[in-house]
Short mmCIF file of C-alpha atoms and ligand atoms in Angstrom, two decimals:
data_model
loop_
_atom_site.label_atom_id
_atom_site.label_comp_id
_atom_site.label_asym_id
_atom_site.label_seq_id
_atom_site.Cartn_x
_atom_site.Cartn_y
_atom_site.Cartn_z
CA MET A 1 0.27 0.33 -0.20
CA ILE A 2 1.88 2.74 -0.92
CA VAL A 3 0.27 6.70 1.20
CA LYS A 4 0.57 9.57 0.08
CA SER A 5 2.55 12.33 2.78
CA TYR A 6 3.69 16.20 2.51
CA THR A 7 7.14 14.22 2.83
CA GLY A 8 6.66 12.26 -0.17
CA ASP A 9 5.18 8.36 -0.96
CA TYR A 10 5.77 5.53 1.85
CA GLU A 11 4.79 2.01 1.80
CA ALA A 12 3.33 0.23 3.90
CA ASP A 13 3.36 -3.66 2.78
CA PHE A 14 2.67 -7.00 4.58
CA TYR A 15 4.33 -10.69 5.73
CA SER A 16 3.87 -13.31 7.76
CA ASP A 17 7.28 -13.54 8.53
CA PHE A 18 10.43 -11.65 9.44
CA SER A 19 11.33 -11.82 5.63
CA PHE A 20 11.44 -8.21 5.84
CA PHE A 21 14.77 -8.34 7.59
CA GLU A 22 17.36 -8.99 5.23
CA GLU A 23 15.78 -5.68 3.25
CA LEU A 24 16.47 -3.92 6.33
CA LYS A 25 19.84 -5.13 7.26
CA GLU A 26 21.32 -4.11 4.07
CA LYS A 27 20.04 -0.75 5.11
CA LYS A 28 23.65 1.61 6.20
CA ASN A 29 24.00 3.37 10.37
CA LYS A 30 20.71 1.57 12.07
CA PHE A 31 19.99 3.34 15.47
CA PHE A 32 17.65 0.44 16.56
CA ILE A 33 14.25 1.71 19.69
CA VAL A 34 12.65 -1.96 20.68
CA ASP A 35 9.33 -2.60 22.98
CA GLN A 36 10.88 -3.98 26.36
CA LYS A 37 8.38 -6.89 25.61
CA VAL A 38 9.07 -7.51 22.20
CA PHE A 39 12.80 -7.50 23.28
CA SER A 40 12.44 -10.30 24.93
CA LEU A 41 10.02 -12.19 23.58
CA TYR A 42 11.35 -12.23 20.04
CA ARG A 43 14.83 -11.16 20.97
CA GLU A 44 17.03 -14.58 18.48
CA GLN A 45 15.22 -12.71 15.77
CA LEU A 46 15.95 -8.91 17.10
CA SER A 47 19.13 -9.91 17.10
CA ALA A 48 19.72 -11.37 14.63
CA LEU A 49 18.71 -7.77 13.30
CA ILE A 50 20.18 -5.87 15.28
CA GLY A 51 23.34 -7.95 15.33
CA ASP A 52 26.09 -4.55 16.40
CA ASP A 53 24.12 -1.75 15.55
CA LEU A 54 23.13 0.81 18.60
CA CYS A 55 19.42 0.19 20.25
CA TYR A 56 17.54 1.52 22.77
CA ILE A 57 15.53 -0.56 24.22
CA LEU A 58 12.32 1.70 26.01
CA GLU A 59 8.90 0.01 28.14
CA ALA A 60 5.40 0.42 26.45
CA VAL A 61 4.23 2.41 29.33
CA GLU A 62 1.98 5.89 29.08
CA GLU A 63 5.10 7.72 31.54
CA ASN A 64 8.27 7.42 29.26
CA LYS A 65 6.03 9.13 26.23
CA ASN A 66 7.20 12.69 27.49
CA VAL A 67 9.94 14.79 26.50
CA ASN A 68 12.52 14.15 28.73
CA MET A 69 12.40 10.12 27.21
CA ALA A 70 12.66 11.59 24.17
CA LEU A 71 15.43 13.95 25.12
CA GLU A 72 17.56 10.65 26.54
CA ILE A 73 16.86 8.91 24.49
CA ILE A 74 18.36 11.94 21.22
CA GLU A 75 21.21 12.37 23.78
CA GLN A 76 22.52 8.63 23.93
CA MET A 77 21.59 8.73 19.63
CA VAL A 78 23.95 11.86 19.78
CA GLU A 79 26.73 10.15 22.09
CA MET A 80 27.15 7.65 19.91
CA HIS A 81 27.25 9.34 16.60
CA SER A 82 24.02 9.32 15.58
CA LYS A 83 24.34 12.04 12.23
CA ARG A 84 21.50 13.21 9.64
CA ASN A 85 22.26 9.82 7.56
CA THR A 86 21.40 7.96 10.63
CA LEU A 87 18.23 5.10 10.00
CA LEU A 88 16.02 4.89 12.99
CA VAL A 89 14.04 2.30 13.42
CA ALA A 90 11.52 1.87 15.55
CA ILE A 91 10.20 -1.95 16.98
CA GLY A 92 6.84 -2.25 19.05
CA GLY A 93 2.92 -0.41 19.32
CA GLY A 94 2.23 3.41 19.06
CA ILE A 95 4.72 4.19 22.46
CA ILE A 96 7.32 3.53 20.41
CA GLN A 97 6.25 4.40 17.07
CA ASP A 98 4.69 8.15 19.15
CA VAL A 99 8.78 8.74 20.87
CA SER A 100 10.05 7.40 17.20
CA ALA A 101 8.06 10.51 15.45
CA PHE A 102 8.54 12.53 17.72
CA ILE A 103 13.02 12.06 17.69
CA ALA A 104 13.36 11.15 13.84
CA ASN A 105 11.26 14.20 12.97
CA VAL A 106 13.52 17.51 15.76
CA LEU A 107 16.90 15.39 15.57
CA TYR A 108 19.19 17.11 12.69
CA ARG A 109 15.38 18.94 11.96
CA GLY A 110 14.61 15.19 10.41
CA ILE A 111 16.41 11.79 9.95
CA SER A 112 14.97 9.02 7.74
CA TRP A 113 12.89 6.33 10.27
CA VAL A 114 11.30 3.19 9.47
CA LEU A 115 8.50 1.27 11.70
CA ILE A 116 7.71 -2.50 12.62
CA PRO A 117 4.24 -1.64 14.47
CA THR A 118 3.82 -5.35 16.60
CA THR A 119 0.78 -4.25 18.07
CA LEU A 120 -2.56 -4.74 16.04
CA LEU A 121 -3.47 -0.96 17.29
CA ALA A 122 0.09 0.03 15.52
CA GLN A 123 -0.97 -2.15 12.46
CA THR A 124 -4.35 -1.57 11.59
CA ASP A 125 -4.39 2.41 12.75
CA SER A 126 -1.41 4.57 14.30
CA CYS A 127 1.63 2.91 11.09
CA ILE A 128 0.01 5.12 8.44
CA GLY A 129 -0.94 8.91 9.33
CA SER A 130 1.97 10.42 10.12
CA LYS A 131 0.87 11.11 13.39
CA SER A 132 3.62 11.78 16.23
CA SER A 133 1.65 12.58 20.07
CA LEU A 134 3.99 13.01 23.50
CA ASN A 135 2.32 13.49 27.12
CA PHE A 136 2.89 16.48 28.67
CA LYS A 137 2.45 15.96 32.02
CA GLN A 138 -1.29 15.49 33.04
CA TYR A 139 -2.62 16.54 29.36
CA LYS A 140 -1.48 13.54 26.97
CA ASN A 141 -0.85 13.74 23.18
CA LEU A 142 0.29 17.37 24.27
CA MET A 143 3.33 17.81 21.76
CA GLY A 144 4.35 16.53 18.33
CA TYR A 145 3.95 17.11 14.52
CA PHE A 146 3.17 15.09 11.04
CA TYR A 147 6.59 14.10 10.89
CA PRO A 148 5.64 9.70 8.82
CA PRO A 149 8.20 7.02 8.61
CA THR A 150 9.57 6.06 5.49
CA GLN A 151 8.76 2.55 5.36
CA ILE A 152 6.66 0.10 7.26
CA TYR A 153 7.01 -3.05 7.16
CA ILE A 154 3.71 -5.10 8.91
CA ASN A 155 4.03 -8.89 10.42
CA THR A 156 0.40 -10.58 11.39
CA LYS A 157 2.93 -13.03 13.17
CA PHE A 158 3.52 -10.50 16.04
CA ILE A 159 -0.19 -10.62 16.79
CA HIS A 160 -0.04 -13.31 18.70
CA THR A 161 2.15 -12.79 21.45
CA LEU A 162 -0.65 -9.68 21.92
CA GLU A 163 -1.74 -9.46 25.78
CA GLN A 164 -5.28 -9.96 25.64
CA LYS A 165 -6.27 -6.81 25.86
CA ASP A 166 -4.44 -5.31 23.94
CA TYR A 167 -5.76 -7.83 21.14
CA PHE A 168 -8.98 -6.32 21.59
CA SER A 169 -7.98 -2.25 21.93
CA GLY A 170 -6.64 -2.96 18.63
CA LEU A 171 -10.49 -5.01 16.95
CA GLY A 172 -11.69 -1.81 18.61
CA GLU A 173 -10.20 0.33 16.19
CA ILE A 174 -11.00 -2.07 13.17
CA MET A 175 -14.45 -2.16 14.80
CA LYS A 176 -14.39 1.87 13.71
CA CYS A 177 -13.47 2.14 10.13
CA ALA A 178 -15.67 -0.81 9.44
CA ILE A 179 -19.17 1.20 11.36
CA MET A 180 -17.95 4.27 9.86
CA ASP A 181 -17.24 3.49 6.13
CA GLY A 182 -21.60 2.95 6.61
CA PHE A 183 -23.64 -0.20 8.07
CA GLU A 184 -22.97 -2.68 4.89
CA SER A 185 -19.24 -2.74 5.89
CA PHE A 186 -19.78 -3.20 9.78
CA LYS A 187 -22.52 -6.05 8.80
CA GLU A 188 -18.98 -7.45 6.62
CA THR A 189 -16.62 -6.97 8.74
CA ASN A 190 -18.86 -8.39 11.83
CA SER A 191 -19.11 -11.30 9.80
CA ASN A 192 -15.63 -12.13 9.86
CA MET A 193 -16.15 -11.40 14.04
CA GLU A 194 -15.97 -15.25 14.89
CA GLY A 195 -12.80 -15.52 13.06
CA LEU A 196 -10.83 -12.53 14.49
CA LEU A 197 -11.70 -13.12 18.10
CA VAL A 198 -9.33 -15.98 17.36
CA ARG A 199 -7.35 -13.98 15.88
CA ASP A 200 -7.38 -15.62 12.12
CA GLU A 201 -4.89 -14.54 10.24
CA ASP A 202 -6.17 -14.47 7.20
CA LYS A 203 -9.13 -12.65 8.31
CA LEU A 204 -6.81 -10.08 10.54
CA LEU A 205 -5.00 -9.52 7.09
CA LYS A 206 -8.23 -8.54 5.24
CA GLU A 207 -9.66 -6.64 8.37
CA ILE A 208 -6.19 -4.29 8.57
CA THR A 209 -6.08 -3.56 4.98
CA LYS A 210 -9.83 -2.79 5.02
CA ALA A 211 -8.96 -0.47 7.78
CA LEU A 212 -5.61 1.17 6.79
CA ASN A 213 -7.64 1.59 3.15
CA PHE A 214 -10.60 3.33 4.49
CA LYS A 215 -7.84 5.79 7.24
CA LYS A 216 -5.77 6.37 4.11
CA ARG A 217 -8.34 7.84 2.30
CA VAL A 218 -9.52 10.25 5.36
CA ILE A 219 -6.06 11.17 5.58
CA GLU A 220 -5.23 11.56 2.22
CA ILE A 221 -7.60 14.46 1.95
CA ASP A 222 -6.79 15.92 5.41
CA GLU A 223 -3.53 14.81 5.97
CA PHE A 224 -2.45 17.59 8.74
CA ASP A 225 -5.83 17.20 10.67
CA LYS A 226 -7.51 20.80 9.66
CA GLU A 227 -11.51 19.11 9.60
CA TYR A 228 -12.47 16.41 7.58
CA ARG A 229 -9.68 13.80 9.30
CA ASN A 230 -11.71 15.08 11.84
CA ILE A 231 -13.84 12.24 11.95
CA MET A 232 -11.94 9.44 12.35
CA ASN A 233 -12.09 10.92 16.02
CA PHE A 234 -15.57 8.62 16.14
CA GLY A 235 -14.73 7.54 19.74
CA HIS A 236 -12.14 8.92 20.79
CA THR A 237 -14.33 11.99 23.00
CA PHE A 238 -15.70 9.51 24.87
CA GLY A 239 -12.66 7.11 24.41
CA HIS A 240 -10.29 9.92 26.17
CA ALA A 241 -12.05 10.46 28.99
CA LEU A 242 -12.06 6.82 29.41
CA GLU A 243 -8.56 5.87 29.47
CA SER A 244 -8.14 9.35 31.74
CA THR A 245 -10.73 8.56 34.86
CA SER A 246 -9.26 4.99 34.49
CA ASN A 247 -5.74 6.57 35.12
CA TYR A 248 -5.47 4.92 31.68
CA ALA A 249 -6.05 1.51 33.02
CA ILE A 250 -8.12 1.06 30.26
CA PRO A 251 -6.07 0.88 26.88
CA HIS A 252 -6.38 3.30 23.81
CA GLY A 253 -8.63 1.07 21.39
CA GLN A 254 -10.31 -0.72 24.80
CA GLY A 255 -11.82 3.22 25.34
CA VAL A 256 -12.79 4.51 21.88
CA SER A 257 -15.50 0.45 21.61
CA PHE A 258 -16.66 2.08 24.68
CA GLY A 259 -16.93 5.49 23.25
CA MET A 260 -18.20 4.06 20.68
CA MET A 261 -21.43 1.84 21.34
CA LEU A 262 -21.35 5.72 23.84
CA ALA A 263 -21.96 7.60 20.84
CA ASN A 264 -24.52 4.59 19.13
CA ARG A 265 -26.60 5.16 21.98
CA ILE A 266 -27.10 8.59 21.53
CA SER A 267 -27.83 8.06 17.66
CA TYR A 268 -30.48 6.28 19.00
CA GLU A 269 -31.61 8.36 21.36
CA ARG A 270 -31.63 11.24 18.70
CA GLY A 271 -33.47 9.03 16.49
CA TYR A 272 -30.59 8.97 13.82
CA ILE A 273 -30.11 4.94 14.11
CA SER A 274 -32.99 2.36 14.38
CA GLN A 275 -33.00 -0.27 17.57
CA ASP A 276 -32.18 -2.99 15.53
CA MET A 277 -28.87 -0.89 14.29
CA LEU A 278 -28.24 -0.05 17.57
CA GLU A 279 -28.88 -3.35 19.13
CA GLU A 280 -26.50 -4.65 16.35
CA LEU A 281 -23.92 -2.19 16.74
CA ASN A 282 -22.79 -2.47 19.36
CA GLY A 283 -23.67 -6.50 20.23
CA ALA A 284 -20.09 -6.35 18.13
CA ILE A 285 -18.55 -3.93 20.12
CA GLU A 286 -19.19 -5.08 23.56
CA LYS A 287 -18.11 -8.54 22.08
CA ILE A 288 -14.41 -6.21 22.11
CA VAL A 289 -15.40 -4.47 25.22
CA MET A 290 -13.53 -6.27 28.23
CA GLN A 291 -15.84 -6.14 30.70
CA GLU A 292 -14.01 -6.36 34.03
CA LEU A 293 -11.72 -3.69 32.83
CA LEU A 294 -14.29 -1.51 33.98
CA LYS A 295 -15.43 -0.42 36.71
CA ALA A 296 -18.49 2.17 38.45
CA GLU A 297 -16.61 4.75 39.61
CA TYR A 298 -14.62 5.98 36.21
CA PHE A 299 -19.06 7.31 35.03
CA SER A 300 -19.56 8.98 38.20
CA SER A 301 -20.73 12.66 36.46
CA ASP A 302 -17.95 14.60 39.11
CA THR A 303 -14.99 12.97 36.88
CA TYR A 304 -16.21 11.72 33.88
CA LEU A 305 -18.38 15.04 33.47
CA LYS A 306 -15.29 16.46 34.35
CA VAL A 307 -12.82 14.92 32.43
CA LEU A 308 -15.09 15.39 29.36
CA LYS A 309 -15.68 19.59 29.73
CA LYS A 310 -11.41 19.32 29.97
CA ASP A 311 -11.78 18.00 25.89
CA LYS A 312 -10.43 21.51 23.42
CA LYS A 313 -13.84 21.31 21.80
CA PHE A 314 -16.01 21.46 25.26
CA THR A 315 -17.25 25.21 24.13
CA GLY A 316 -18.04 25.68 28.42
CA LYS A 317 -21.36 23.92 28.19
CA LEU A 318 -21.92 21.23 24.58
CA HIS A 319 -19.74 18.68 23.84
CA THR A 320 -18.40 17.68 20.10
CA CYS A 321 -18.55 14.92 19.44
CA ILE A 322 -19.05 12.14 16.36
CA LEU A 323 -22.28 10.39 15.67
CA PHE A 324 -23.04 7.36 13.58
CA ASP A 325 -26.04 7.63 11.28
CA GLY A 326 -26.03 4.14 9.97
CA ASP A 327 -24.08 5.67 6.25
CA GLY A 328 -21.18 7.07 7.79
CA VAL A 329 -20.67 9.52 10.73
CA LYS A 330 -21.23 13.25 11.58
CA ARG A 331 -19.60 15.72 14.16
CA HIS A 332 -21.60 17.06 16.54
CA SER A 333 -21.28 19.63 19.18
CA ASP A 334 -24.43 19.93 20.50
CA ILE A 335 -24.35 17.05 22.91
CA THR A 336 -25.79 17.73 26.47
CA ASP A 337 -23.95 17.02 29.93
CA GLU A 338 -27.70 15.80 30.33
CA GLU A 339 -27.67 13.09 26.91
CA ILE A 340 -24.56 11.87 28.18
CA MET A 341 -25.43 10.52 31.66
CA ASP A 342 -28.76 9.23 30.40
CA SER A 343 -26.84 7.55 27.83
CA ILE A 344 -24.63 5.80 30.53
CA LYS A 345 -27.58 5.35 33.21
CA LYS A 346 -29.80 3.88 30.49
CA PHE A 347 -26.74 0.66 29.25
CA PHE A 348 -24.01 1.04 30.57
CA LYS A 349 -26.01 1.18 34.33
CA PHE A 350 -22.85 2.75 35.97
CA GLY A 351 -21.59 5.28 38.00
CA ASP A 352 -24.07 7.42 39.09
CA ALA A 353 -26.23 5.29 36.99
CA ARG A 354 -27.00 2.63 39.30
N1 NAD B 401 0.04 8.43 16.52
C1 NAD B 401 -0.94 8.18 16.00
O1 NAD B 401 -1.54 8.08 15.03
C2 NAD B 401 -1.06 7.75 17.84
C3 NAD B 401 -3.37 6.47 16.40
C4 NAD B 401 -3.31 5.40 17.82
C5 NAD B 401 -2.74 5.78 19.21
N2 NAD B 401 -0.99 6.07 19.42
C6 NAD B 401 -0.22 5.99 20.62
O2 NAD B 401 -0.87 4.46 20.50
C7 NAD B 401 -0.25 3.81 22.57
C8 NAD B 401 -1.42 2.65 22.15
O3 NAD B 401 -0.27 2.39 21.21
P1 NAD B 401 -0.64 0.84 20.94
O4 NAD B 401 -2.03 0.27 21.66
O5 NAD B 401 0.09 0.20 19.95
O6 NAD B 401 0.57 0.11 22.00
P2 NAD B 401 1.52 0.14 23.53
O7 NAD B 401 2.59 1.06 22.82
O8 NAD B 401 1.03 1.02 24.23
O9 NAD B 401 2.21 -1.28 23.61
C9 NAD B 401 0.74 -2.13 24.65
C10 NAD B 401 0.90 -3.16 25.42
O10 NAD B 401 1.94 -4.21 24.36
C11 NAD B 401 3.14 -4.39 23.77
N3 NAD B 401 3.54 -5.45 23.29
C12 NAD B 401 4.36 -4.05 22.10
N4 NAD B 401 3.86 -5.23 20.96
C13 NAD B 401 4.30 -6.48 21.89
C14 NAD B 401 3.68 -8.11 20.60
N5 NAD B 401 4.17 -8.21 19.93
N6 NAD B 401 3.08 -8.74 21.66
C15 NAD B 401 3.36 -8.93 23.18
N7 NAD B 401 3.47 -7.83 23.78
C16 NAD B 401 3.61 -6.51 22.42
C17 NAD B 401 3.20 -3.03 24.71
O11 NAD B 401 4.62 -4.16 25.63
C18 NAD B 401 2.57 -2.97 25.87
O12 NAD B 401 2.60 -3.47 27.24
C19 NAD B 401 -0.92 5.47 23.13
O13 NAD B 401 0.02 6.29 23.59
C20 NAD B 401 -1.64 6.13 22.55
O14 NAD B 401 -1.82 7.71 22.45
C21 NAD B 401 -0.81 6.59 18.15
#
């Protein structure tokens, strides 16, 4: 797949093995940033790729996704004589990607980097689209720019070692793109759900490709997220708030899944979708939401609405979010506190809702 960007075209290629390591081994002056867990799980294969090259092993936790960590890695790169011709190789999920993209963007005003995404979320969503985002204090994804890799190598074998919550997190993004593309597209993806739930590789490859193609269509119109790309935030306003009230115990894609269910409930209450449609959509999403992660205290109006009101799109009275109407999604900027809490109450039976 070729993606058009302001930096030029870049490619995302699919593999079911590590054969692309041979191509990478040929490249000179590499510096690796590797997810700690991935390094220990795939030590043998990765050691053969990394050889004597320089490598920073990074623990993939949100606390490490900040400018201090980026500076620490930059310091090491500079001390190890990295130059403008250094090729940064990032191996990991969204956290490793975000830190690596930031470093590649600012070091010597931009060095080349390539990405080997190892989570389903990164393979299906974040690997294209150019965004780099670092957290600042309690604010998530506050800093960053748009700086895509020159090449993405997607090996679906990595998916098999993901913990269930991280796997379901990626399925949430697959479901998001499927729904945004219309109800027929959702039904097609939902018909593959049985295979997806057991990590069937053929089904996964099909759905990863479908989701990336959808995202490609959007980002090629609005790479810098000025307006149209905003629709990709379906499920995100409510999802980010849940990530925050759970202090990031809820992974990103799980938050998005919850957020889509809540948004669909509001769509139904407003008459945008029928009850049958609501039940079919949310019945499917429910299968990939790990209910045991959701705690009542995350949803009390005190905590949940307070966090929602910190959203940059909150106008002082009304919330903005993306809602599905059966054909696709649209932005709505007139969502009230009551609608949100009523929908939580009717559907989720959490917090104030009990
Ligand atoms: N830049 C973007 O466009 C973009 C888009 C969406 C999300 N994000 C960011 O991505 C982050 C979430 O990323 P994520 O969900 O990909 O995961 P992650 O990087 O947070 O990793 C999740 C967990 O999976 C582990 N892991 C990674 N690969 C593995 C493998 N193959 N086997 C076993 N364990 C593995 C990690 O060590 C970690 O414990 C968030 O910080 C989010 O803000 C960025």
